[in-house]
Amino acid sequence: MDEQNANPTEFDVIVWGATGFTGKIVVEYLHQRYGNQTDQLTWAIAGRDAGKLQAVIEAVGCDKIPCLLADGSDRASLDALVSSTRVVLSTVGPYALYGSLLVGACAASGTHYCDLTGEVQWMRLMIDAHHDEAVRSGAKIVHTCGFDSIPSDLGVHFLQAAMKARGERPASQVKYRLVKAAGGVSGGTIASMLNMMDEVAENPQILTVIADPYALNPLNTVTGQDVNEAATPIYDDVLGQWVGPFVMAGINTRVVRRSHALLGMPYGPGFSYEEGTLIGAGPTGYLKALMASIGTRFGMLLSAIGPTRRLLARLLPKPGEGPERAKREA
């Protein structure tokens, strides 16, 4: 085990949080894709518990991959860690509880950073605290690099690029429709969602941030015709089906709008984006969409009430838990 002793930029990537459920999946992927240290990618795993890191190494079989020790609550420790790599990939959530110091360290040092957060209120805090510093240092701070929000953000980018390649103007309105999804949710994701509701309970003003369609936009870049996600079924005239809520819409839509703003509004100042789940056609489709809407609102209500939120925390998967491999790969 090496404690903060790697040479400057010795690594291309350090996986921070390698002992968690998602972190282990990332380590498995990197080992399968790149093996041990290669000319393509030099990487390491990092955390605060040497024993747990070694257990991951043994389970995955990547015995030549360095294990680095750092304390996520100690800025000096994190400064030393991030100075040894070009990129930090963090899977440690809830990020609002455990991620802020690491983002600050990366922004200050010019080290690129990516994570899997879906915590809008925390991202807003990080933007306000570190965006300008990251611009000065050259660090690229990229949140939401998972199911939320890569399909949405890159989907819009590629769609608009295709429009341009055909010699057409950018689409002024884009609608994302989820048809089906599989894989399940990890305990870390659930913990992040419940922590967000804990924060709202302590500071109701946070709800205003979460509900703002432009919560992640740079200041003074609120444009378009975007509104909050529909609480009731809507009918998609193009597809001829009813649309219900999509649980990730409250994150994805804000990420897409931020990207559009940071790029200088290339799709026009009136560009709008929304998401929903495609349910079905006719009266049956409407009823299913209505039930999905009611179920979503009921779930939000349960998570907003302290006693039921604590009950959910006991019943739902815990951090470190998640769907089995067969379900993830189905």
Coordinates of C-alpha atoms in Angstrom, one line a residue:
M1 CA 0.0 0.0 0.0
D2 CA 1.3 3.5 -0.9
E3 CA 0.1 6.4 1.1
Q4 CA 0.2 9.6 -1.0
N5 CA 3.7 8.7 -2.4
A6 CA 3.0 8.5 -6.1
N7 CA 5.0 10.7 -8.4
P8 CA 3.2 13.7 -10.0
T9 CA 0.9 12.5 -12.8
E10 CA 2.2 9.0 -12.4
F11 CA -1.3 7.8 -13.2
D12 CA -3.9 8.5 -15.9
V13 CA -6.8 7.5 -13.7
I14 CA -7.3 6.9 -10.0
V15 CA -10.6 5.2 -9.0
W16 CA -11.7 6.8 -5.7
G17 CA -14.2 4.6 -3.8
A18 CA -13.1 1.4 -5.4
T19 CA -14.4 -0.7 -2.4
G20 CA -18.1 0.3 -2.9
F21 CA -20.6 -1.5 -5.1
T22 CA -20.2 0.7 -8.2
G23 CA -16.5 1.2 -7.5
K24 CA -15.9 -2.5 -7.8
I25 CA -17.7 -2.6 -11.1
V26 CA -15.4 0.2 -12.4
V27 CA -12.3 -1.7 -11.3
E28 CA -13.5 -4.9 -13.0
Y29 CA -14.1 -3.0 -16.2
L30 CA -10.7 -1.2 -16.2
H31 CA -9.0 -4.5 -15.5
Q32 CA -10.9 -6.3 -18.3
R33 CA -10.3 -3.5 -20.7
Y34 CA -6.8 -2.5 -19.9
G35 CA -5.4 -5.2 -17.6
N36 CA -2.5 -4.2 -15.4
Q37 CA -0.4 -1.1 -16.1
T38 CA -0.2 -0.8 -19.9
D39 CA 0.9 1.8 -22.4
Q40 CA -2.8 2.6 -23.0
L41 CA -3.7 3.5 -19.5
T42 CA -2.0 3.6 -16.1
W43 CA -4.4 3.4 -13.2
A44 CA -4.7 2.9 -9.5
I45 CA -7.4 2.5 -6.9
A46 CA -7.7 4.6 -3.8
G47 CA -9.6 4.8 -0.5
R48 CA -9.0 5.0 3.2
D49 CA -9.1 1.3 4.2
A50 CA -6.1 -0.7 3.2
G51 CA -7.8 -4.0 4.0
K52 CA -10.8 -3.3 1.9
L53 CA -8.7 -2.1 -1.1
Q54 CA -6.6 -5.3 -0.9
A55 CA -9.8 -7.4 -0.9
V56 CA -10.9 -5.7 -4.1
I57 CA -7.5 -6.4 -5.7
E58 CA -7.8 -10.0 -4.8
A59 CA -11.4 -10.4 -5.9
V60 CA -10.8 -8.8 -9.3
G61 CA -7.3 -10.3 -9.8
C62 CA -5.5 -7.1 -10.6
D63 CA -2.6 -7.7 -8.2
K64 CA -0.2 -5.3 -10.0
I65 CA -2.5 -2.3 -9.7
P66 CA -1.3 0.2 -7.0
C67 CA -3.5 0.9 -4.0
L68 CA -3.3 4.4 -2.7
L69 CA -4.4 5.5 0.8
A70 CA -6.1 8.9 1.4
D71 CA -8.6 10.4 3.9
G72 CA -11.6 11.8 2.2
S73 CA -12.2 14.2 5.2
D74 CA -8.6 15.6 5.0
R75 CA -8.0 18.2 2.3
A76 CA -4.2 17.9 2.5
S77 CA -4.4 14.1 2.0
L78 CA -6.7 14.6 -1.0
D79 CA -4.4 17.3 -2.5
A80 CA -1.5 14.8 -2.4
L81 CA -3.6 12.1 -4.0
V82 CA -5.0 14.2 -6.9
S83 CA -1.5 15.6 -7.7
S84 CA -0.4 12.1 -8.8
T85 CA -3.0 11.6 -11.6
R86 CA -4.6 13.2 -14.6
V87 CA -8.1 12.1 -13.8
V88 CA -10.0 11.1 -10.6
L89 CA -13.0 9.0 -11.0
S90 CA -15.1 9.1 -7.9
T91 CA -17.9 6.6 -7.0
V92 CA -18.2 7.7 -3.3
G93 CA -21.7 8.9 -2.5
P94 CA -23.8 10.5 -1.2
Y95 CA -21.5 13.1 -2.8
A96 CA -23.1 15.8 -0.7
L97 CA -21.7 14.1 2.4
Y98 CA -18.4 12.8 1.1
G99 CA -17.5 14.5 -2.2
S100 CA -17.0 18.2 -1.7
L101 CA -13.3 18.3 -0.5
L102 CA -12.3 16.1 -3.4
V103 CA -13.9 18.3 -6.0
G104 CA -12.2 21.3 -4.4
A105 CA -8.8 19.6 -4.5
C106 CA -9.2 18.7 -8.2
A107 CA -10.4 22.2 -9.1
A108 CA -7.4 23.7 -7.4
S109 CA -4.8 21.4 -8.8
G110 CA -6.0 21.2 -12.4
T111 CA -6.8 17.5 -12.1
H112 CA -9.8 16.3 -14.1
Y113 CA -12.7 14.8 -12.2
C114 CA -15.8 12.8 -12.9
D115 CA -18.5 11.2 -10.8
L116 CA -21.9 9.5 -10.8
T117 CA -23.8 12.0 -8.7
G118 CA -27.4 12.9 -9.4
E119 CA -27.6 15.4 -6.5
V120 CA -28.7 18.6 -8.1
Q121 CA -28.4 20.7 -4.9
W122 CA -24.8 19.5 -4.4
M123 CA -23.8 20.1 -8.0
R124 CA -25.1 23.7 -7.7
L125 CA -22.9 24.2 -4.6
M126 CA -19.9 22.8 -6.4
I127 CA -20.5 25.0 -9.4
D128 CA -20.8 28.1 -7.3
A129 CA -17.7 27.2 -5.2
H130 CA -15.3 25.8 -7.8
H131 CA -16.3 26.6 -11.4
D132 CA -14.1 29.7 -11.7
E133 CA -11.2 28.1 -10.0
A134 CA -11.5 25.0 -12.3
V135 CA -11.5 27.3 -15.4
R136 CA -8.3 29.0 -14.1
S137 CA -6.5 25.7 -13.3
G138 CA -7.8 23.8 -16.5
A139 CA -9.6 21.1 -14.5
K140 CA -12.6 19.6 -16.1
I141 CA -15.2 18.8 -13.4
V142 CA -17.8 16.5 -15.0
H143 CA -20.7 15.3 -12.8
T144 CA -23.4 12.8 -13.7
C145 CA -21.3 10.4 -15.8
G146 CA -23.7 7.4 -15.4
F147 CA -27.3 6.5 -16.6
D148 CA -27.9 10.0 -15.3
S149 CA -27.0 11.8 -17.5
I150 CA -24.8 10.4 -20.3
P151 CA -27.6 9.1 -22.5
S152 CA -29.5 12.4 -22.2
D153 CA -26.6 14.8 -22.6
L154 CA -24.7 13.0 -25.3
G155 CA -27.9 12.0 -27.0
V156 CA -28.9 15.6 -27.5
H157 CA -25.3 16.4 -28.7
F158 CA -25.3 13.6 -31.3
L159 CA -28.8 14.4 -32.4
Q160 CA -28.0 18.0 -33.1
A161 CA -24.8 17.1 -34.8
A162 CA -26.8 14.8 -37.1
M163 CA -29.1 17.7 -37.9
K164 CA -26.2 19.9 -38.8
A165 CA -24.6 17.2 -40.9
R166 CA -27.9 17.0 -42.9
G167 CA -27.7 20.7 -43.5
E168 CA -30.6 21.5 -41.3
R169 CA -31.0 23.9 -38.4
P170 CA -30.7 22.5 -34.8
A171 CA -33.9 21.1 -33.3
S172 CA -35.5 23.8 -31.2
Q173 CA -37.2 21.2 -29.0
V174 CA -36.0 17.7 -28.0
K175 CA -38.0 15.1 -26.2
Y176 CA -36.5 12.1 -24.6
R177 CA -38.7 9.0 -24.2
L178 CA -37.7 6.1 -22.1
V179 CA -39.2 2.9 -23.5
K180 CA -37.8 0.4 -21.0
A181 CA -34.9 0.0 -18.6
A182 CA -33.2 -2.8 -16.7
G183 CA -30.4 -3.2 -14.2
G184 CA -31.8 -1.9 -10.9
V185 CA -30.6 0.7 -8.5
S186 CA -27.6 0.5 -6.1
G187 CA -27.8 1.2 -2.4
G188 CA -25.5 4.2 -2.9
T189 CA -28.0 5.8 -5.3
I190 CA -30.8 5.3 -2.8
A191 CA -28.7 6.7 0.0
S192 CA -28.0 9.8 -2.1
M193 CA -31.7 10.3 -2.8
L194 CA -32.7 9.9 0.9
N195 CA -29.9 12.2 2.0
M196 CA -31.2 14.8 -0.5
M197 CA -34.6 14.6 1.3
D198 CA -32.8 14.9 4.7
E199 CA -31.2 18.1 3.5
V200 CA -34.6 19.5 2.2
A201 CA -36.1 18.7 5.7
E202 CA -33.3 20.7 7.4
N203 CA -33.4 23.5 4.8
P204 CA -36.6 23.8 2.7
Q205 CA -34.9 26.4 0.5
I206 CA -33.0 23.5 -1.1
L207 CA -36.3 22.4 -2.6
T208 CA -36.4 25.6 -4.6
V209 CA -33.0 24.7 -6.1
I210 CA -34.1 21.2 -7.0
A211 CA -37.3 22.3 -8.5
D212 CA -35.7 25.0 -10.7
P213 CA -35.6 23.8 -14.4
Y214 CA -32.4 25.8 -14.8
A215 CA -30.8 24.9 -11.5
L216 CA -27.5 24.1 -13.0
N217 CA -27.3 26.8 -15.6
P218 CA -24.6 29.5 -15.3
L219 CA -26.1 32.7 -13.9
N220 CA -28.1 34.8 -16.3
T221 CA -28.5 32.1 -18.9
V222 CA -32.1 31.1 -18.3
T223 CA -33.7 30.8 -21.7
G224 CA -36.1 28.5 -23.6
Q225 CA -39.6 27.4 -22.7
D226 CA -38.7 24.7 -20.1
V227 CA -40.9 24.0 -17.2
N228 CA -40.9 21.6 -14.3
E229 CA -41.5 17.9 -15.1
A230 CA -45.1 17.1 -15.6
A231 CA -46.9 15.7 -12.6
T232 CA -49.8 14.2 -14.7
P233 CA -49.8 12.2 -17.9
I234 CA -49.1 14.0 -21.1
Y235 CA -49.9 12.9 -24.6
D236 CA -47.1 12.6 -27.2
D237 CA -48.7 13.6 -30.5
V238 CA -45.7 12.4 -32.5
L239 CA -45.6 8.9 -31.1
G240 CA -49.3 8.6 -30.4
Q241 CA -48.8 7.4 -26.8
W242 CA -49.3 8.6 -23.3
V243 CA -46.2 9.6 -21.3
G244 CA -45.6 9.2 -17.6
P245 CA -42.8 10.5 -15.3
F246 CA -39.2 9.5 -15.6
V247 CA -37.4 9.4 -12.3
M248 CA -34.2 10.7 -13.7
A249 CA -35.8 13.6 -15.6
G250 CA -35.2 16.1 -12.7
I251 CA -31.5 15.5 -13.1
N252 CA -31.0 14.9 -16.8
T253 CA -33.0 17.9 -18.0
R254 CA -30.9 20.3 -15.9
V255 CA -27.6 18.7 -17.1
V256 CA -28.7 19.1 -20.8
R257 CA -29.6 22.7 -20.2
R258 CA -26.3 23.5 -18.5
S259 CA -24.4 21.9 -21.4
H260 CA -26.4 24.0 -23.9
A261 CA -25.6 27.2 -21.9
L262 CA -21.9 26.4 -21.5
L263 CA -21.6 25.8 -25.3
G264 CA -23.0 29.3 -26.0
M265 CA -26.6 28.3 -26.8
P266 CA -25.8 26.6 -30.2
Y267 CA -29.3 25.3 -30.5
G268 CA -30.8 28.8 -30.1
P269 CA -32.1 30.8 -27.2
G270 CA -35.5 29.1 -27.4
F271 CA -34.2 25.6 -27.2
S272 CA -36.2 23.4 -24.8
Y273 CA -35.8 19.8 -23.5
E274 CA -38.0 17.4 -21.6
E275 CA -38.1 13.8 -20.6
G276 CA -40.7 11.1 -19.8
T277 CA -41.5 7.4 -19.9
L278 CA -43.4 6.1 -22.9
I279 CA -46.4 4.2 -21.4
G280 CA -48.8 3.2 -24.2
A281 CA -51.7 4.3 -26.4
G282 CA -55.4 4.7 -25.8
P283 CA -57.4 4.6 -22.5
T284 CA -55.2 1.8 -21.2
G285 CA -52.1 3.8 -21.8
Y286 CA -53.6 6.8 -20.0
L287 CA -54.5 4.8 -17.0
K288 CA -51.1 3.3 -16.8
A289 CA -49.5 6.7 -17.1
L290 CA -51.8 8.0 -14.4
M291 CA -50.9 5.2 -12.1
A292 CA -47.2 5.8 -12.7
S293 CA -47.7 9.5 -11.9
I294 CA -49.6 8.7 -8.7
G295 CA -46.9 6.1 -7.7
T296 CA -44.1 8.6 -8.3
R297 CA -45.8 11.3 -6.3
F298 CA -46.6 8.8 -3.5
G299 CA -43.0 7.7 -3.4
M300 CA -41.8 11.3 -3.1
L301 CA -44.3 11.9 -0.3
L302 CA -43.0 8.9 1.6
S303 CA -39.4 10.0 1.2
A304 CA -40.3 13.5 2.4
I305 CA -41.7 12.3 5.7
G306 CA -39.0 11.7 8.3
P307 CA -40.3 8.4 9.9
T308 CA -41.2 6.8 6.5
R309 CA -37.8 8.0 5.1
R310 CA -36.0 6.3 7.9
L311 CA -38.1 3.1 7.3
L312 CA -37.2 3.2 3.6
A313 CA -33.5 3.5 4.5
R314 CA -33.9 0.3 6.5
L315 CA -35.9 -1.6 3.9
L316 CA -34.1 -0.6 0.7
P317 CA -30.6 -1.7 -0.5
K318 CA -27.8 -0.2 1.6
P319 CA -24.6 1.4 0.3
G320 CA -22.4 -1.4 -1.0
E321 CA -25.4 -3.4 -2.2
G322 CA -27.0 -3.5 -5.6
P323 CA -28.4 -5.7 -8.4
E324 CA -26.7 -8.9 -9.3
R325 CA -24.5 -9.1 -12.4
A326 CA -27.1 -11.1 -14.4
K327 CA -29.7 -8.4 -13.7
R328 CA -27.3 -5.6 -14.6
E329 CA -26.4 -7.2 -17.9
A330 CA -29.9 -8.3 -18.9

